[in-house]
C-alpha cells in the first residue's frame, strides 16, 4: 500500500531531531492550544521515527509494540485537537496512523499468539507443530512490517502532517489558552468511557465487542490524561494509575481474543486440522475465563 497516496512527501533537507523530553514536559497553563500541540506531538513523532529506523536492522518484540503505541498516541492527540484541525485533515492523518499501527502490530500479534500457544503446550496440549508454524508466521509478519514501514517515508509523512497541523492551529487558535480546552476534551473522552462501561455493566452476559470498546475508550482517555496532566486540575495521576490497571486486565482478555481470531483466520498447511482445533478449544476456555474477569473489573469501576 502506498503511503503517499493522500499526502505528498517532501524531501528532508536535514535529519530529524530526536526530542527526548517526555510529552508535556514543557506545558504550562499559560500555553496556547497551538503551541501545546507542538510540544506534545514532537516527542511522539520522534519516538515513531526512531522505532521505524530500528526496524530496518532488528525485529525485537518491544520495538514493534512501541511503534504501534506511538501511532495510537498520535491518533488520540489528533482526536483531541480535531475541533481546530478540521474533520478532513484529522481523518487523513488518523487513518494513516491507524494503518501504520496495524502494520506494526502484525508482528506483535504473532508474538502474543506464539507465547499463548507455548503456554498451551506447557499445559499438556499436543500442539508442537502449531507452535513451530506460529514462529514461521511471526517471521513472515516481521518481514512484511519491515517492507511496508520504511523509516524515510514514515519520517517524511510525520513531518508533513505535523507541519500542516501546526500551521492550521497557529492560524486558528494561537492565542487561545490550553487549560479549558484540555479539560473539555478529557471530559468528552471520560464520558465516552463511562457510557461504554455502563453498557458492559448492565449486560447480563459479557460480550467481546463491548469489552473491546471499553478498552479503546480507556486507552484514549489515559493517553489524553498523560498528555494534558501538567495543565488540567488535579493532575489526574490516580486516575491514570486506575486506568492502567483496568487496561492491563482488559489487555489480557484482548490478547486471548485476538490470538484466537488470528489462528482461526490463518492457514497452516503443514499442521493437521485437529491440532489447530485443539489449540482453539484451549484459547476459547482461556478467553471465557479472562472475559469474566475483565467484565467484573469494569463492573467494579462503574459501581
CSV table of C-alpha atoms in Angstrom, one decimal:
chain,number,residue,atom,x,y,z
A,1,UNK,CA,0.0,0.0,0.0
A,2,UNK,CA,1.3,3.4,-1.0
A,3,UNK,CA,1.7,5.7,2.0
A,4,UNK,CA,1.8,8.9,-0.1
A,5,UNK,CA,-1.5,8.5,-1.8
A,6,UNK,CA,-3.1,11.3,0.2
A,7,UNK,CA,0.0,13.3,1.4
A,8,UNK,CA,2.8,14.5,-0.8
A,9,UNK,CA,6.0,13.5,1.0
A,10,UNK,CA,8.6,16.3,1.0
A,11,UNK,CA,12.3,15.7,0.7
A,12,UNK,CA,14.1,16.2,4.0
A,13,UNK,CA,16.8,18.8,4.0
A,14,UNK,CA,18.1,18.0,7.4
A,15,UNK,CA,18.0,14.9,9.7
A,16,UNK,CA,15.0,14.7,12.1
A,17,UNK,CA,15.9,15.9,15.5
A,18,UNK,CA,15.0,13.3,18.2
A,19,UNK,CA,13.4,15.1,21.2
A,20,UNK,CA,14.0,13.0,24.3
A,21,UNK,CA,11.8,15.1,26.5
A,22,UNK,CA,8.6,13.3,27.7
A,23,UNK,CA,5.4,14.6,26.2
A,24,UNK,CA,4.0,17.6,28.2
A,25,UNK,CA,7.3,18.4,29.9
A,26,UNK,CA,7.2,22.0,28.7
A,27,UNK,CA,3.5,22.6,29.1
A,28,UNK,CA,2.1,25.3,31.4
A,29,UNK,CA,-1.4,26.7,32.0
A,30,UNK,CA,-0.4,29.8,30.1
A,31,UNK,CA,0.5,27.8,26.9
A,32,UNK,CA,-1.7,28.3,23.9
A,33,UNK,CA,-3.6,25.5,22.2
A,34,UNK,CA,-1.4,25.7,19.2
A,35,UNK,CA,2.0,25.7,21.0
A,36,UNK,CA,0.8,22.9,23.2
A,37,UNK,CA,0.1,20.6,20.2
A,38,UNK,CA,3.7,21.1,19.0
A,39,UNK,CA,5.1,20.3,22.5
A,40,UNK,CA,3.0,17.1,22.8
A,41,UNK,CA,3.3,15.8,19.2
A,42,UNK,CA,7.0,16.3,18.6
A,43,UNK,CA,8.4,13.7,21.0
A,44,UNK,CA,5.8,11.1,20.0
A,45,UNK,CA,6.7,11.7,16.3
A,46,UNK,CA,10.4,11.3,17.3
A,47,UNK,CA,9.7,8.1,19.0
A,48,UNK,CA,7.9,6.7,16.0
A,49,UNK,CA,10.7,7.8,13.7
A,50,UNK,CA,13.3,6.2,15.9
A,51,UNK,CA,11.4,2.9,16.2
A,52,UNK,CA,10.8,2.8,12.4
A,53,UNK,CA,14.6,3.3,11.9
A,54,UNK,CA,15.4,0.4,14.2
A,55,UNK,CA,13.1,-2.0,12.4
A,56,UNK,CA,15.5,-2.0,9.4
A,57,UNK,CA,18.2,-3.8,11.4
A,58,UNK,CA,16.2,-5.6,14.2
A,59,UNK,CA,12.8,-7.1,14.9
A,60,UNK,CA,12.6,-7.3,18.6
A,61,UNK,CA,9.2,-7.6,20.3
A,62,UNK,CA,9.4,-4.3,22.2
A,63,UNK,CA,10.3,-2.3,19.1
A,64,UNK,CA,7.1,-3.3,17.2
A,65,UNK,CA,5.0,-2.7,20.3
A,66,UNK,CA,6.3,0.8,21.0
A,67,UNK,CA,5.9,1.8,17.3
A,68,UNK,CA,2.3,0.7,17.4
A,69,UNK,CA,1.8,2.6,20.7
A,70,UNK,CA,3.3,5.8,19.2
A,71,UNK,CA,0.9,5.8,16.3
A,72,UNK,CA,-2.0,5.2,18.7
A,73,UNK,CA,-1.0,8.1,20.8
A,74,UNK,CA,-0.9,10.3,17.7
A,75,UNK,CA,-4.4,9.2,16.9
A,76,UNK,CA,-5.6,10.2,20.3
A,77,UNK,CA,-3.8,13.6,20.1
A,78,UNK,CA,-5.3,14.4,16.7
A,79,UNK,CA,-8.7,13.5,18.0
A,80,UNK,CA,-8.2,15.9,20.9
A,81,UNK,CA,-7.3,18.8,18.6
A,82,UNK,CA,-9.8,17.9,15.8
A,83,UNK,CA,-12.1,20.8,16.6
A,84,UNK,CA,-9.4,23.1,15.3
A,85,UNK,CA,-7.6,20.8,12.9
A,86,UNK,CA,-10.8,20.1,11.0
A,87,UNK,CA,-12.6,16.9,10.1
A,88,UNK,CA,-10.9,16.2,6.8
A,89,UNK,CA,-7.3,16.8,8.0
A,90,UNK,CA,-7.9,14.8,11.1
A,91,UNK,CA,-9.4,11.9,9.1
A,92,UNK,CA,-6.4,11.8,6.7
A,93,UNK,CA,-3.8,11.8,9.4
A,94,UNK,CA,-5.6,9.4,11.8
A,95,UNK,CA,-6.4,7.0,9.0
A,96,UNK,CA,-2.8,6.7,8.2
A,97,UNK,CA,-1.8,6.4,11.8
A,98,UNK,CA,-4.3,3.5,12.2
A,99,UNK,CA,-2.9,1.8,9.1
A,100,UNK,CA,0.7,2.1,10.2
A,101,UNK,CA,-0.2,0.9,13.7
A,102,UNK,CA,-1.9,-2.2,12.2
A,103,UNK,CA,1.2,-2.9,10.0
A,104,UNK,CA,3.5,-2.6,13.0
A,105,UNK,CA,1.0,-4.7,15.1
A,106,UNK,CA,1.0,-7.7,12.8
A,107,UNK,CA,4.3,-8.9,14.2
A,108,UNK,CA,3.3,-8.1,17.8
A,109,UNK,CA,0.1,-10.1,17.4
A,110,UNK,CA,2.0,-13.2,16.3
A,111,UNK,CA,4.4,-12.7,19.3
A,112,UNK,CA,1.4,-12.8,21.6
A,113,UNK,CA,-0.2,-15.7,19.9
A,114,UNK,CA,3.1,-17.6,20.0
A,115,UNK,CA,3.5,-17.1,23.7
A,116,UNK,CA,0.0,-18.3,24.4
A,117,UNK,CA,0.5,-21.4,22.3
A,118,UNK,CA,3.7,-22.1,24.3
A,119,UNK,CA,1.6,-21.8,27.5
A,120,UNK,CA,-1.0,-24.2,26.0
A,121,UNK,CA,1.8,-26.6,25.1
A,122,UNK,CA,3.3,-26.5,28.6
A,123,UNK,CA,-0.2,-27.3,30.0
A,124,UNK,CA,0.0,-30.6,28.0
A,125,UNK,CA,-1.7,-29.7,24.7
A,126,UNK,CA,-0.1,-31.7,21.8
A,127,UNK,CA,0.4,-28.7,19.5
A,128,UNK,CA,4.2,-28.7,18.8
A,129,UNK,CA,3.6,-28.4,15.1
A,130,UNK,CA,1.4,-25.4,15.5
A,131,UNK,CA,3.9,-23.7,17.8
A,132,UNK,CA,6.6,-24.1,15.1
A,133,UNK,CA,4.2,-22.8,12.5
A,134,UNK,CA,3.4,-19.8,14.5
A,135,UNK,CA,7.1,-18.9,14.8
A,136,UNK,CA,7.2,-19.0,11.0
A,137,UNK,CA,4.2,-16.8,10.8
A,138,UNK,CA,5.9,-14.3,13.1
A,139,UNK,CA,9.0,-14.2,10.9
A,140,UNK,CA,6.8,-13.6,7.8
A,141,UNK,CA,4.9,-10.8,9.7
A,142,UNK,CA,8.2,-9.2,10.7
A,143,UNK,CA,9.5,-9.2,7.1
A,144,UNK,CA,6.2,-7.7,5.9
A,145,UNK,CA,6.3,-4.9,8.5
A,146,UNK,CA,9.9,-4.1,7.6
A,147,UNK,CA,9.0,-4.0,3.9
A,148,UNK,CA,5.9,-1.8,4.4
A,149,UNK,CA,7.3,0.6,7.0
A,150,UNK,CA,10.3,2.5,5.6
A,151,UNK,CA,11.8,5.0,8.0
A,152,UNK,CA,12.4,7.7,5.5
A,153,UNK,CA,8.8,7.6,4.3
A,154,UNK,CA,7.4,7.5,7.8
A,155,UNK,CA,9.6,10.4,8.8
A,156,UNK,CA,8.6,12.5,5.8
A,157,UNK,CA,4.9,11.7,6.3
A,158,UNK,CA,5.0,12.5,10.0
A,159,UNK,CA,7.0,15.7,9.5
A,160,UNK,CA,4.4,16.7,6.8
A,161,UNK,CA,1.3,16.1,8.9
A,162,UNK,CA,2.9,17.8,11.9
A,163,UNK,CA,3.8,20.9,9.9
A,164,UNK,CA,0.3,21.0,8.4
A,165,UNK,CA,-1.3,20.7,11.8
A,166,UNK,CA,0.9,23.4,13.4
A,167,UNK,CA,0.2,25.8,10.5
A,168,UNK,CA,-3.5,25.3,10.9
A,169,UNK,CA,-3.5,25.6,14.7
A,170,UNK,CA,-1.4,28.8,14.6
A,171,UNK,CA,-3.9,30.4,12.3
A,172,UNK,CA,-7.0,29.3,14.3
A,173,UNK,CA,-6.1,29.1,18.0
A,174,UNK,CA,-2.6,30.6,18.6
A,175,UNK,CA,-3.8,32.9,21.3
A,176,UNK,CA,-6.3,30.6,23.0
A,177,UNK,CA,-5.3,29.2,26.4
A,178,UNK,CA,-4.9,25.4,26.7
A,179,UNK,CA,-6.5,24.6,30.1
A,180,UNK,CA,-10.2,24.9,29.4
A,181,UNK,CA,-9.8,23.2,26.1
A,182,UNK,CA,-7.8,20.3,27.5
A,183,UNK,CA,-10.3,19.8,30.3
A,184,UNK,CA,-13.2,19.8,27.9
A,185,UNK,CA,-11.6,17.2,25.6
A,186,UNK,CA,-10.7,15.0,28.6
A,187,UNK,CA,-14.3,15.2,29.8
A,188,UNK,CA,-15.6,14.1,26.5
A,189,UNK,CA,-13.3,11.1,26.4
A,190,UNK,CA,-14.3,10.3,30.0
A,191,UNK,CA,-18.0,10.4,29.2
A,192,UNK,CA,-17.4,8.0,26.2
A,193,UNK,CA,-15.6,5.6,28.6
A,194,UNK,CA,-18.4,5.8,31.2
A,195,UNK,CA,-21.1,5.2,28.5
A,196,UNK,CA,-19.3,2.1,27.2
A,197,UNK,CA,-18.5,0.8,30.7
A,198,UNK,CA,-22.2,1.2,31.7
A,199,UNK,CA,-23.2,-0.8,28.7
A,200,UNK,CA,-21.0,-3.6,29.7
A,201,UNK,CA,-22.0,-3.4,33.4
A,202,UNK,CA,-25.7,-3.6,32.6
A,203,UNK,CA,-25.4,-6.5,30.2
A,204,UNK,CA,-26.2,-9.9,31.8
A,205,UNK,CA,-23.6,-11.6,29.7
A,206,UNK,CA,-20.1,-10.4,28.7
A,207,UNK,CA,-19.6,-9.6,25.0
A,208,UNK,CA,-16.2,-9.3,23.3
A,209,UNK,CA,-17.2,-6.2,21.3
A,210,UNK,CA,-18.4,-4.3,24.4
A,211,UNK,CA,-15.1,-5.0,26.3
A,212,UNK,CA,-13.1,-4.1,23.3
A,213,UNK,CA,-15.0,-0.7,23.1
A,214,UNK,CA,-14.2,-0.1,26.8
A,215,UNK,CA,-10.6,-0.9,26.2
A,216,UNK,CA,-10.3,1.5,23.3
A,217,UNK,CA,-12.1,4.3,25.1
A,218,UNK,CA,-10.0,3.8,28.3
A,219,UNK,CA,-6.8,3.9,26.2
A,220,UNK,CA,-7.7,7.1,24.6
A,221,UNK,CA,-8.6,8.7,27.9
A,222,UNK,CA,-5.4,7.6,29.5
A,223,UNK,CA,-3.3,9.0,26.7
A,224,UNK,CA,-5.1,12.3,26.9
A,225,UNK,CA,-4.6,12.5,30.7
A,226,UNK,CA,-0.9,11.7,30.2
A,227,UNK,CA,-0.6,14.4,27.6
A,228,UNK,CA,-2.6,17.1,29.5
A,229,UNK,CA,-1.7,16.2,33.1
A,230,UNK,CA,0.5,19.3,33.6
A,231,UNK,CA,-2.3,21.8,32.7
A,232,UNK,CA,-5.6,20.2,34.0
A,233,UNK,CA,-6.9,20.5,37.5
A,234,UNK,CA,-5.8,17.8,39.9
A,235,UNK,CA,-3.2,16.3,37.6
A,236,UNK,CA,-5.3,13.0,37.5
A,237,UNK,CA,-2.3,10.9,38.5
A,238,UNK,CA,-4.6,8.5,40.4
A,239,UNK,CA,-7.0,8.2,37.5
A,240,UNK,CA,-4.1,7.3,35.2
A,241,UNK,CA,-3.0,4.6,37.6
A,242,UNK,CA,-6.5,3.2,37.8
A,243,UNK,CA,-6.9,3.2,34.0
A,244,UNK,CA,-3.6,1.5,33.6
A,245,UNK,CA,-4.8,-1.3,36.0
A,246,UNK,CA,-8.1,-1.7,34.1
A,247,UNK,CA,-6.3,-1.7,30.8
A,248,UNK,CA,-4.0,-4.5,32.0
A,249,UNK,CA,-7.0,-6.7,32.8
A,250,UNK,CA,-8.7,-5.8,29.5
A,251,UNK,CA,-5.5,-6.3,27.6
A,252,UNK,CA,-5.2,-9.9,29.0
A,253,UNK,CA,-8.6,-10.7,27.6
A,254,UNK,CA,-7.9,-8.9,24.3
A,255,UNK,CA,-4.6,-10.9,23.8
A,256,UNK,CA,-6.6,-14.2,24.0
A,257,UNK,CA,-9.4,-13.0,21.8
A,258,UNK,CA,-7.1,-11.5,19.2
A,259,UNK,CA,-4.9,-14.6,19.1
A,260,UNK,CA,-7.9,-16.9,18.7
A,261,UNK,CA,-9.1,-14.8,15.7
A,262,UNK,CA,-5.6,-14.7,14.3
A,263,UNK,CA,-5.2,-18.5,14.4
A,264,UNK,CA,-8.7,-19.1,13.1
A,265,UNK,CA,-8.1,-16.9,10.1
A,266,UNK,CA,-4.6,-18.2,9.3
A,267,UNK,CA,-3.8,-21.2,7.1
A,268,UNK,CA,-1.4,-23.9,8.4
A,269,UNK,CA,-0.8,-26.3,5.5
A,270,UNK,CA,1.7,-28.4,7.5
A,271,UNK,CA,-0.4,-28.7,10.6
A,272,UNK,CA,-3.2,-31.3,11.0
A,273,UNK,CA,-6.7,-29.6,11.5
A,274,UNK,CA,-7.2,-31.5,14.8
A,275,UNK,CA,-4.1,-29.8,16.2
A,276,UNK,CA,-5.4,-26.3,15.3
A,277,UNK,CA,-8.8,-27.2,16.7
A,278,UNK,CA,-7.2,-28.4,20.0
A,279,UNK,CA,-5.4,-25.0,20.3
A,280,UNK,CA,-8.6,-23.1,19.6
A,281,UNK,CA,-10.5,-25.0,22.3
A,282,UNK,CA,-7.8,-24.1,24.8
A,283,UNK,CA,-7.9,-20.5,23.7
A,284,UNK,CA,-11.7,-20.4,23.9
A,285,UNK,CA,-11.6,-21.7,27.5
A,286,UNK,CA,-8.9,-19.1,28.5
A,287,UNK,CA,-10.9,-16.4,26.7
A,288,UNK,CA,-14.1,-17.1,28.6
A,289,UNK,CA,-12.2,-17.0,31.9
A,290,UNK,CA,-10.5,-13.8,31.1
A,291,UNK,CA,-13.7,-12.3,29.7
A,292,UNK,CA,-15.5,-12.9,33.0
A,293,UNK,CA,-12.6,-11.3,34.9
A,294,UNK,CA,-12.5,-8.3,32.7
A,295,UNK,CA,-16.3,-7.8,33.0
A,296,UNK,CA,-16.1,-7.9,36.8
A,297,UNK,CA,-13.3,-5.3,36.7
A,298,UNK,CA,-15.4,-3.0,34.5
A,299,UNK,CA,-18.5,-3.5,36.8
A,300,UNK,CA,-16.4,-2.7,39.9
A,301,UNK,CA,-15.4,0.6,38.3
A,302,UNK,CA,-18.9,1.6,37.4
A,303,UNK,CA,-20.1,0.6,40.8
